[in-house]
PDB file of C-alpha atoms in Angstrom:
ATOM      1  CA  GLN A 251       1.753 -12.648 -13.325  1.00 68.00           C
ATOM      2  CA  LYS A 252       2.167  -8.832 -13.068  1.00 71.00           C
ATOM      3  CA  GLU A 253       5.122  -8.052 -10.833  1.00 88.00           C
ATOM      4  CA  VAL A 254       6.991  -5.087  -8.833  1.00 92.00           C
ATOM      5  CA  GLU A 255      10.534  -5.744  -7.893  1.00 93.00           C
ATOM      6  CA  GLN A 256      12.748  -4.082  -5.321  1.00 93.00           C
ATOM      7  CA  ASN A 257      16.297  -4.843  -3.597  1.00 84.00           C
ATOM      8  CA  SER A 258      14.999  -5.595  -0.354  1.00 79.00           C
ATOM      9  CA  GLY A 259      18.203  -3.943   0.956  1.00 80.00           C
ATOM     10  CA  PRO A 260      19.084  -3.143   3.800  1.00 90.00           C
ATOM     11  CA  LEU A 261      20.459  -0.223   1.878  1.00 95.00           C
ATOM     12  CA  SER A 262      22.854   1.718   4.001  1.00 96.00           C
ATOM     13  CA  VAL A 263      23.814   5.617   3.446  1.00 97.00           C
ATOM     14  CA  PRO A 264      25.609   8.085   5.809  1.00 97.00           C
ATOM     15  CA  GLU A 265      23.964  11.011   6.832  1.00 97.00           C
ATOM     16  CA  GLY A 266      23.888  13.786   3.982  1.00 97.00           C
ATOM     17  CA  ALA A 267      24.354  11.551   1.384  1.00 97.00           C
ATOM     18  CA  ILE A 268      22.133  10.585  -1.829  1.00 97.00           C
ATOM     19  CA  ALA A 269      20.035   7.417  -1.486  1.00 97.00           C
ATOM     20  CA  SER A 270      18.532   5.858  -4.790  1.00 96.00           C
ATOM     21  CA  LEU A 271      15.788   3.328  -4.467  1.00 97.00           C
ATOM     22  CA  ASN A 272      15.137   1.466  -7.567  1.00 96.00           C
ATOM     23  CA  CYS A 273      11.900  -0.397  -8.355  1.00 96.00           C
ATOM     24  CA  THR A 274      11.194  -2.287 -11.799  1.00 96.00           C
ATOM     25  CA  TYR A 275       7.918  -3.533 -13.040  1.00 94.00           C
ATOM     26  CA  SER A 276       6.395  -6.014 -15.384  1.00 91.00           C
ATOM     27  CA  ASP A 277       3.147  -4.998 -16.897  1.00 87.00           C
ATOM     28  CA  ARG A 278       3.904  -2.512 -19.540  1.00 87.00           C
ATOM     29  CA  GLY A 279       0.133  -1.266 -19.553  1.00 85.00           C
ATOM     30  CA  SER A 280       0.954   0.426 -15.885  1.00 87.00           C
ATOM     31  CA  GLN A 281      -0.217   4.074 -15.848  1.00 85.00           C
ATOM     32  CA  SER A 282       0.691   5.206 -12.202  1.00 90.00           C
ATOM     33  CA  PHE A 283       3.737   4.925 -10.205  1.00 94.00           C
ATOM     34  CA  PHE A 284       3.862   5.739  -6.211  1.00 94.00           C
ATOM     35  CA  TRP A 285       6.468   5.806  -3.663  1.00 96.00           C
ATOM     36  CA  TYR A 286       4.852   5.084  -0.209  1.00 96.00           C
ATOM     37  CA  ARG A 287       7.556   5.256   3.226  1.00 97.00           C
ATOM     38  CA  GLN A 288       6.784   3.137   5.878  1.00 96.00           C
ATOM     39  CA  TYR A 289       8.110   3.580   9.351  1.00 95.00           C
ATOM     40  CA  SER A 290       8.373   0.002  11.514  1.00 91.00           C
ATOM     41  CA  GLY A 291       5.047  -0.790  12.801  1.00 87.00           C
ATOM     42  CA  LYS A 292       3.417   2.105  11.190  1.00 91.00           C
ATOM     43  CA  SER A 293       0.944   2.165   8.282  1.00 92.00           C
ATOM     44  CA  PRO A 294       2.241   3.420   4.402  1.00 94.00           C
ATOM     45  CA  GLU A 295       2.545   7.204   3.712  1.00 94.00           C
ATOM     46  CA  LEU A 296       2.724   8.425   0.192  1.00 92.00           C
ATOM     47  CA  ILE A 297       5.742  10.161  -0.803  1.00 94.00           C
ATOM     48  CA  MET A 298       5.506  10.530  -4.102  1.00 92.00           C
ATOM     49  CA  SER A 299       3.309   9.920  -7.198  1.00 93.00           C
ATOM     50  CA  ILE A 300       4.462  10.367 -10.832  1.00 94.00           C
ATOM     51  CA  TYR A 301       2.810   9.404 -14.177  1.00 91.00           C
ATOM     52  CA  SER A 302       4.750  10.578 -17.115  1.00 92.00           C
ATOM     53  CA  ASN A 303       8.770   9.958 -18.232  1.00 95.00           C
ATOM     54  CA  GLY A 304      11.334  11.711 -16.656  1.00 95.00           C
ATOM     55  CA  ASP A 305      11.874  13.420 -13.022  1.00 96.00           C
ATOM     56  CA  LYS A 306       9.499  14.622 -10.528  1.00 95.00           C
ATOM     57  CA  GLU A 307      11.008  16.826  -7.778  1.00 96.00           C
ATOM     58  CA  ASP A 308       9.566  17.004  -4.323  1.00 94.00           C
ATOM     59  CA  GLY A 309      11.797  18.814  -1.905  1.00 96.00           C
ATOM     60  CA  ARG A 310      14.609  16.226  -1.026  1.00 97.00           C
ATOM     61  CA  PHE A 311      12.866  13.686  -2.943  1.00 97.00           C
ATOM     62  CA  THR A 312      12.807  13.258  -6.717  1.00 97.00           C
ATOM     63  CA  ALA A 313      10.972  10.270  -8.680  1.00 97.00           C
ATOM     64  CA  GLN A 314      12.407   9.170 -11.655  1.00 97.00           C
ATOM     65  CA  LEU A 315      10.082   7.202 -14.543  1.00 96.00           C
ATOM     66  CA  ASN A 316      11.311   5.284 -17.841  1.00 96.00           C
ATOM     67  CA  LYS A 317       8.415   3.491 -19.186  1.00 94.00           C
ATOM     68  CA  ALA A 318      10.579   2.203 -21.984  1.00 94.00           C
ATOM     69  CA  SER A 319      12.556   0.536 -19.703  1.00 94.00           C
ATOM     70  CA  GLN A 320       9.650  -0.405 -16.738  1.00 95.00           C
ATOM     71  CA  TYR A 321      11.970   1.148 -14.363  1.00 95.00           C
ATOM     72  CA  VAL A 322      10.808   3.774 -11.621  1.00 97.00           C
ATOM     73  CA  SER A 323      13.353   5.292  -9.034  1.00 97.00           C
ATOM     74  CA  LEU A 324      13.238   7.445  -5.798  1.00 97.00           C
ATOM     75  CA  LEU A 325      16.427   9.811  -5.208  1.00 97.00           C
ATOM     76  CA  ILE A 326      16.552  11.114  -1.718  1.00 97.00           C
ATOM     77  CA  ARG A 327      18.977  14.058  -1.223  1.00 98.00           C
ATOM     78  CA  ASP A 328      20.694  15.298   2.162  1.00 97.00           C
ATOM     79  CA  SER A 329      19.589  11.973   3.585  1.00 97.00           C
ATOM     80  CA  GLN A 330      18.648  12.227   7.321  1.00 97.00           C
ATOM     81  CA  PRO A 331      18.288   9.426  10.123  1.00 97.00           C
ATOM     82  CA  SER A 332      14.618  10.314   9.951  1.00 96.00           C
ATOM     83  CA  ASP A 333      14.463   8.910   6.342  1.00 97.00           C
ATOM     84  CA  SER A 334      15.273   5.133   7.656  1.00 97.00           C
ATOM     85  CA  ALA A 335      12.263   3.302   6.645  1.00 97.00           C
ATOM     86  CA  THR A 336      11.424   0.757   4.151  1.00 95.00           C
ATOM     87  CA  TYR A 337      10.187   2.484   0.703  1.00 97.00           C
ATOM     88  CA  LEU A 338       7.410   0.543  -1.217  1.00 96.00           C
ATOM     89  CA  CYS A 339       6.897   1.094  -4.787  1.00 96.00           C
ATOM     90  CA  ALA A 340       3.492   0.799  -6.001  1.00 93.00           C
ATOM     91  CA  VAL A 341       2.233   0.624 -10.001  1.00 91.00           C
ATOM     92  CA  THR A 342      -1.312   0.620 -10.889  1.00 86.00           C
ATOM     93  CA  ASP A 343      -3.261   0.055 -13.933  1.00 74.00           C
ATOM     94  CA  ASN A 344      -6.580   0.518 -14.601  1.00 64.00           C
ATOM     95  CA  ASN A 345      -7.276  -2.810 -12.311  1.00 66.00           C
ATOM     96  CA  ASP A 346      -5.567  -2.664  -8.896  1.00 75.00           C
ATOM     97  CA  MET A 347      -2.631  -1.372  -7.074  1.00 82.00           C
ATOM     98  CA  ARG A 348       0.667  -3.561  -7.053  1.00 88.00           C
ATOM     99  CA  PHE A 349       3.338  -3.357  -4.619  1.00 91.00           C
ATOM    100  CA  GLY A 350       6.852  -4.289  -4.522  1.00 93.00           C
ATOM    101  CA  ALA A 351       8.509  -6.004  -1.473  1.00 92.00           C
ATOM    102  CA  GLY A 352      10.204  -2.668   0.020  1.00 94.00           C
ATOM    103  CA  THR A 353      13.908  -1.684   0.324  1.00 95.00           C
ATOM    104  CA  ARG A 354      15.004  -0.728   3.964  1.00 95.00           C
ATOM    105  CA  LEU A 355      16.534   2.285   3.994  1.00 96.00           C
ATOM    106  CA  THR A 356      19.212   3.095   7.157  1.00 97.00           C
ATOM    107  CA  VAL A 357      20.510   6.459   7.110  1.00 97.00           C
ATOM    108  CA  LYS A 358      23.659   6.367   9.737  1.00 96.00           C
ATOM    109  CA  PRO A 359      24.309   9.842  11.696  1.00 94.00           C
TER     110      PRO A 359
ATOM    111  CA  LYS B 241      -9.244  16.554   7.391  1.00 69.00           C
ATOM    112  CA  ALA B 242      -9.382  13.589   9.374  1.00 82.00           C
ATOM    113  CA  GLY B 243      -7.593  10.643   7.869  1.00 93.00           C
ATOM    114  CA  VAL B 244      -7.851   6.802   7.361  1.00 96.00           C
ATOM    115  CA  THR B 245      -9.489   5.508  10.601  1.00 97.00           C
ATOM    116  CA  GLN B 246      -9.406   1.618  11.432  1.00 98.00           C
ATOM    117  CA  THR B 247     -10.996  -0.248  14.307  1.00 97.00           C
ATOM    118  CA  PRO B 248      -9.661  -2.405  16.311  1.00 97.00           C
ATOM    119  CA  ARG B 249      -6.386  -1.451  16.310  1.00 96.00           C
ATOM    120  CA  TYR B 250      -5.400  -4.504  17.655  1.00 97.00           C
ATOM    121  CA  LEU B 251      -7.222  -7.847  17.945  1.00 96.00           C
ATOM    122  CA  ILE B 252      -6.425 -11.577  19.504  1.00 97.00           C
ATOM    123  CA  LYS B 253      -8.555 -14.720  18.304  1.00 97.00           C
ATOM    124  CA  THR B 254      -7.914 -18.302  18.199  1.00 97.00           C
ATOM    125  CA  ARG B 255      -8.423 -20.587  15.013  1.00 97.00           C
ATOM    126  CA  GLY B 256     -11.777 -21.377  13.806  1.00 97.00           C
ATOM    127  CA  GLN B 257     -13.280 -17.689  14.871  1.00 97.00           C
ATOM    128  CA  GLN B 258     -14.383 -15.105  12.882  1.00 97.00           C
ATOM    129  CA  VAL B 259     -13.289 -11.466  12.924  1.00 98.00           C
ATOM    130  CA  THR B 260     -14.784  -8.074  11.285  1.00 98.00           C
ATOM    131  CA  LEU B 261     -12.937  -5.249  11.029  1.00 98.00           C
ATOM    132  CA  SER B 262     -13.437  -1.727   9.943  1.00 98.00           C
ATOM    133  CA  CYS B 263     -12.693   0.649   8.036  1.00 98.00           C
ATOM    134  CA  SER B 264     -13.670   4.473   7.703  1.00 98.00           C
ATOM    135  CA  PRO B 265     -12.404   6.725   4.427  1.00 97.00           C
ATOM    136  CA  ILE B 266     -11.563  10.112   4.514  1.00 95.00           C
ATOM    137  CA  SER B 267     -14.217  12.383   4.107  1.00 94.00           C
ATOM    138  CA  GLY B 268     -15.217  12.561   0.273  1.00 92.00           C
ATOM    139  CA  HIS B 269     -13.373   8.905  -0.659  1.00 93.00           C
ATOM    140  CA  ARG B 270     -15.631   7.005  -2.503  1.00 92.00           C
ATOM    141  CA  SER B 271     -13.235   3.925  -3.038  1.00 92.00           C
ATOM    142  CA  VAL B 272     -12.091   1.573  -0.309  1.00 95.00           C
ATOM    143  CA  SER B 273      -9.271  -1.206  -0.558  1.00 94.00           C
ATOM    144  CA  TRP B 274      -8.155  -3.482   1.542  1.00 96.00           C
ATOM    145  CA  TYR B 275      -4.685  -5.475   1.852  1.00 95.00           C
ATOM    146  CA  GLN B 276      -2.908  -7.797   4.155  1.00 96.00           C
ATOM    147  CA  GLN B 277       0.798  -7.180   5.313  1.00 95.00           C
ATOM    148  CA  THR B 278       3.028 -10.184   6.465  1.00 92.00           C
ATOM    149  CA  PRO B 279       7.068 -10.074   6.629  1.00 86.00           C
ATOM    150  CA  GLY B 280       7.077 -13.196   4.131  1.00 81.00           C
ATOM    151  CA  GLN B 281       4.587 -11.925   1.543  1.00 83.00           C
ATOM    152  CA  GLY B 282       4.619  -7.996   1.778  1.00 86.00           C
ATOM    153  CA  LEU B 283       1.925  -5.778   1.336  1.00 90.00           C
ATOM    154  CA  GLN B 284      -0.847  -7.975  -0.851  1.00 91.00           C
ATOM    155  CA  PHE B 285      -4.033  -6.827  -2.155  1.00 90.00           C
ATOM    156  CA  LEU B 286      -7.554  -8.088  -0.882  1.00 94.00           C
ATOM    157  CA  PHE B 287     -10.148  -6.106  -2.411  1.00 92.00           C
ATOM    158  CA  GLU B 288     -11.643  -2.699  -3.665  1.00 92.00           C
ATOM    159  CA  TYR B 289     -15.015  -1.307  -3.132  1.00 94.00           C
ATOM    160  CA  PHE B 290     -16.674   1.245  -4.718  1.00 92.00           C
ATOM    161  CA  SER B 291     -20.319   2.991  -4.312  1.00 91.00           C
ATOM    162  CA  GLU B 292     -20.957  -0.547  -2.143  1.00 94.00           C
ATOM    163  CA  THR B 293     -19.754  -2.617  -4.798  1.00 94.00           C
ATOM    164  CA  GLN B 294     -16.655  -5.085  -5.013  1.00 93.00           C
ATOM    165  CA  ARG B 295     -15.163  -3.509  -8.045  1.00 88.00           C
ATOM    166  CA  ASN B 296     -11.591  -5.835  -7.821  1.00 86.00           C
ATOM    167  CA  LYS B 297     -10.482  -8.635  -5.721  1.00 88.00           C
ATOM    168  CA  GLY B 298      -6.994 -10.142  -5.423  1.00 88.00           C
ATOM    169  CA  ASN B 299      -6.084 -13.527  -4.791  1.00 88.00           C
ATOM    170  CA  PHE B 300      -7.155 -14.731  -1.577  1.00 94.00           C
ATOM    171  CA  PRO B 301      -9.562 -17.724  -0.580  1.00 95.00           C
ATOM    172  CA  GLY B 302     -13.545 -16.759   0.273  1.00 95.00           C
ATOM    173  CA  ARG B 303     -13.122 -17.092   3.900  1.00 97.00           C
ATOM    174  CA  PHE B 304     -11.830 -13.399   3.271  1.00 97.00           C
ATOM    175  CA  SER B 305     -14.984 -10.911   2.537  1.00 97.00           C
ATOM    176  CA  GLY B 306     -15.871  -7.289   2.578  1.00 97.00           C
ATOM    177  CA  ARG B 307     -18.657  -4.771   1.874  1.00 97.00           C
ATOM    178  CA  GLN B 308     -19.085  -1.096   1.654  1.00 97.00           C
ATOM    179  CA  PHE B 309     -21.869   0.752   3.194  1.00 96.00           C
ATOM    180  CA  SER B 310     -23.965   3.835   1.546  1.00 95.00           C
ATOM    181  CA  ASN B 311     -21.258   6.181   3.795  1.00 93.00           C
ATOM    182  CA  SER B 312     -18.595   4.619   2.146  1.00 95.00           C
ATOM    183  CA  ARG B 313     -17.555   3.009   5.369  1.00 97.00           C
ATOM    184  CA  SER B 314     -16.124  -0.468   4.676  1.00 98.00           C
ATOM    185  CA  GLU B 315     -15.921  -3.676   6.679  1.00 98.00           C
ATOM    186  CA  MET B 316     -13.683  -6.853   6.325  1.00 98.00           C
ATOM    187  CA  ASN B 317     -14.656 -10.190   7.769  1.00 98.00           C
ATOM    188  CA  VAL B 318     -12.274 -13.128   7.878  1.00 97.00           C
ATOM    189  CA  SER B 319     -13.913 -16.266   9.070  1.00 95.00           C
ATOM    190  CA  THR B 320     -12.880 -19.748  10.017  1.00 96.00           C
ATOM    191  CA  LEU B 321      -9.211 -18.008  11.416  1.00 97.00           C
ATOM    192  CA  GLU B 322      -6.265 -19.655  10.200  1.00 97.00           C
ATOM    193  CA  LEU B 323      -2.747 -19.015  12.026  1.00 96.00           C
ATOM    194  CA  GLY B 324      -1.611 -17.657   8.875  1.00 95.00           C
ATOM    195  CA  ASP B 325      -4.150 -14.953   8.947  1.00 97.00           C
ATOM    196  CA  SER B 326      -2.127 -13.176  11.428  1.00 97.00           C
ATOM    197  CA  ALA B 327      -1.020  -9.817   9.748  1.00 96.00           C
ATOM    198  CA  LEU B 328      -1.543  -6.344   9.694  1.00 96.00           C
ATOM    199  CA  TYR B 329      -4.571  -5.325   7.731  1.00 97.00           C
ATOM    200  CA  LEU B 330      -4.747  -1.601   6.040  1.00 97.00           C
ATOM    201  CA  CYS B 331      -7.275  -0.310   4.553  1.00 97.00           C
ATOM    202  CA  ALA B 332      -6.628   2.603   1.987  1.00 94.00           C
ATOM    203  CA  SER B 333      -9.178   4.920   0.668  1.00 94.00           C
ATOM    204  CA  SER B 334      -9.094   7.143  -2.539  1.00 91.00           C
ATOM    205  CA  LEU B 335     -11.275   9.715  -4.353  1.00 89.00           C
ATOM    206  CA  ALA B 336     -11.707   7.538  -7.105  1.00 78.00           C
ATOM    207  CA  LEU B 337     -12.081  10.469  -9.493  1.00 74.00           C
ATOM    208  CA  ASN B 338      -9.263   9.258 -11.858  1.00 73.00           C
ATOM    209  CA  ARG B 339      -8.451   5.437 -12.222  1.00 66.00           C
ATOM    210  CA  TYR B 340      -4.977   6.024 -13.633  1.00 66.00           C
ATOM    211  CA  THR B 341      -4.219   8.877 -11.093  1.00 71.00           C
ATOM    212  CA  ASP B 342      -6.008   8.043  -8.131  1.00 77.00           C
ATOM    213  CA  THR B 343      -3.880   7.892  -4.892  1.00 85.00           C
ATOM    214  CA  GLN B 344      -4.362   5.911  -1.996  1.00 88.00           C
ATOM    215  CA  TYR B 345      -4.219   7.252   1.849  1.00 92.00           C
ATOM    216  CA  PHE B 346      -3.815   4.321   4.106  1.00 95.00           C
ATOM    217  CA  GLY B 347      -5.315   4.047   7.734  1.00 96.00           C
ATOM    218  CA  PRO B 348      -2.992   2.883  10.902  1.00 96.00           C
ATOM    219  CA  GLY B 349      -3.996  -0.652  10.364  1.00 96.00           C
ATOM    220  CA  THR B 350      -5.137  -3.633  12.197  1.00 97.00           C
ATOM    221  CA  ARG B 351      -2.948  -6.016  13.825  1.00 96.00           C
ATOM    222  CA  LEU B 352      -4.722  -9.578  14.190  1.00 97.00           C
ATOM    223  CA  THR B 353      -3.138 -12.242  16.219  1.00 97.00           C
ATOM    224  CA  VAL B 354      -4.551 -15.611  15.322  1.00 97.00           C
ATOM    225  CA  LEU B 355      -3.695 -18.197  18.482  1.00 96.00           C
TER     226      LEU B 355
END
């Protein structure tokens, strides 16, 4: 069974802090990795995609991928209350996209 | 460019009925995938259509089916509805240029309630 695991949270951080979200996956054949943000009652929206080992930065967001450890993470710097949402990790191989259960993040003012 | 659209946004049905949901992908996107999202199970993959053909299928019973038209619009159908089918049904489209870097963009979803 190909699995994507995330801590369900809730993860609570103060405004301005760094939020660290983690994801592990079981299928070594996975090729592409995505982070989606989902606000309550809304559909997922893409934040970042990462395909090779290392870090990828986009504004306040940094995705980190370590294929040897089968680990992908998302760092949110200078967290804002508007970042409060559920963050979904998604992993694809050549067949389908699989999602983790999501981590609920709360940023407290 | 317009995003993925789904209709209807909300639907209430009773057990035993059937339902058809519609999805219009982003212009130029050729792949449409369907997902079921529930609080207990999270996002679960239903199926993917590409060029009017089902390319991949998740682990759902045969009551769940779909199709894609030549303009890439897609419909999914659920027959003999059960209470457990109450969920948010999400459609996602992608360009389908590269299987490994393909990015899916989600529609707003259809909230189905089965009474």
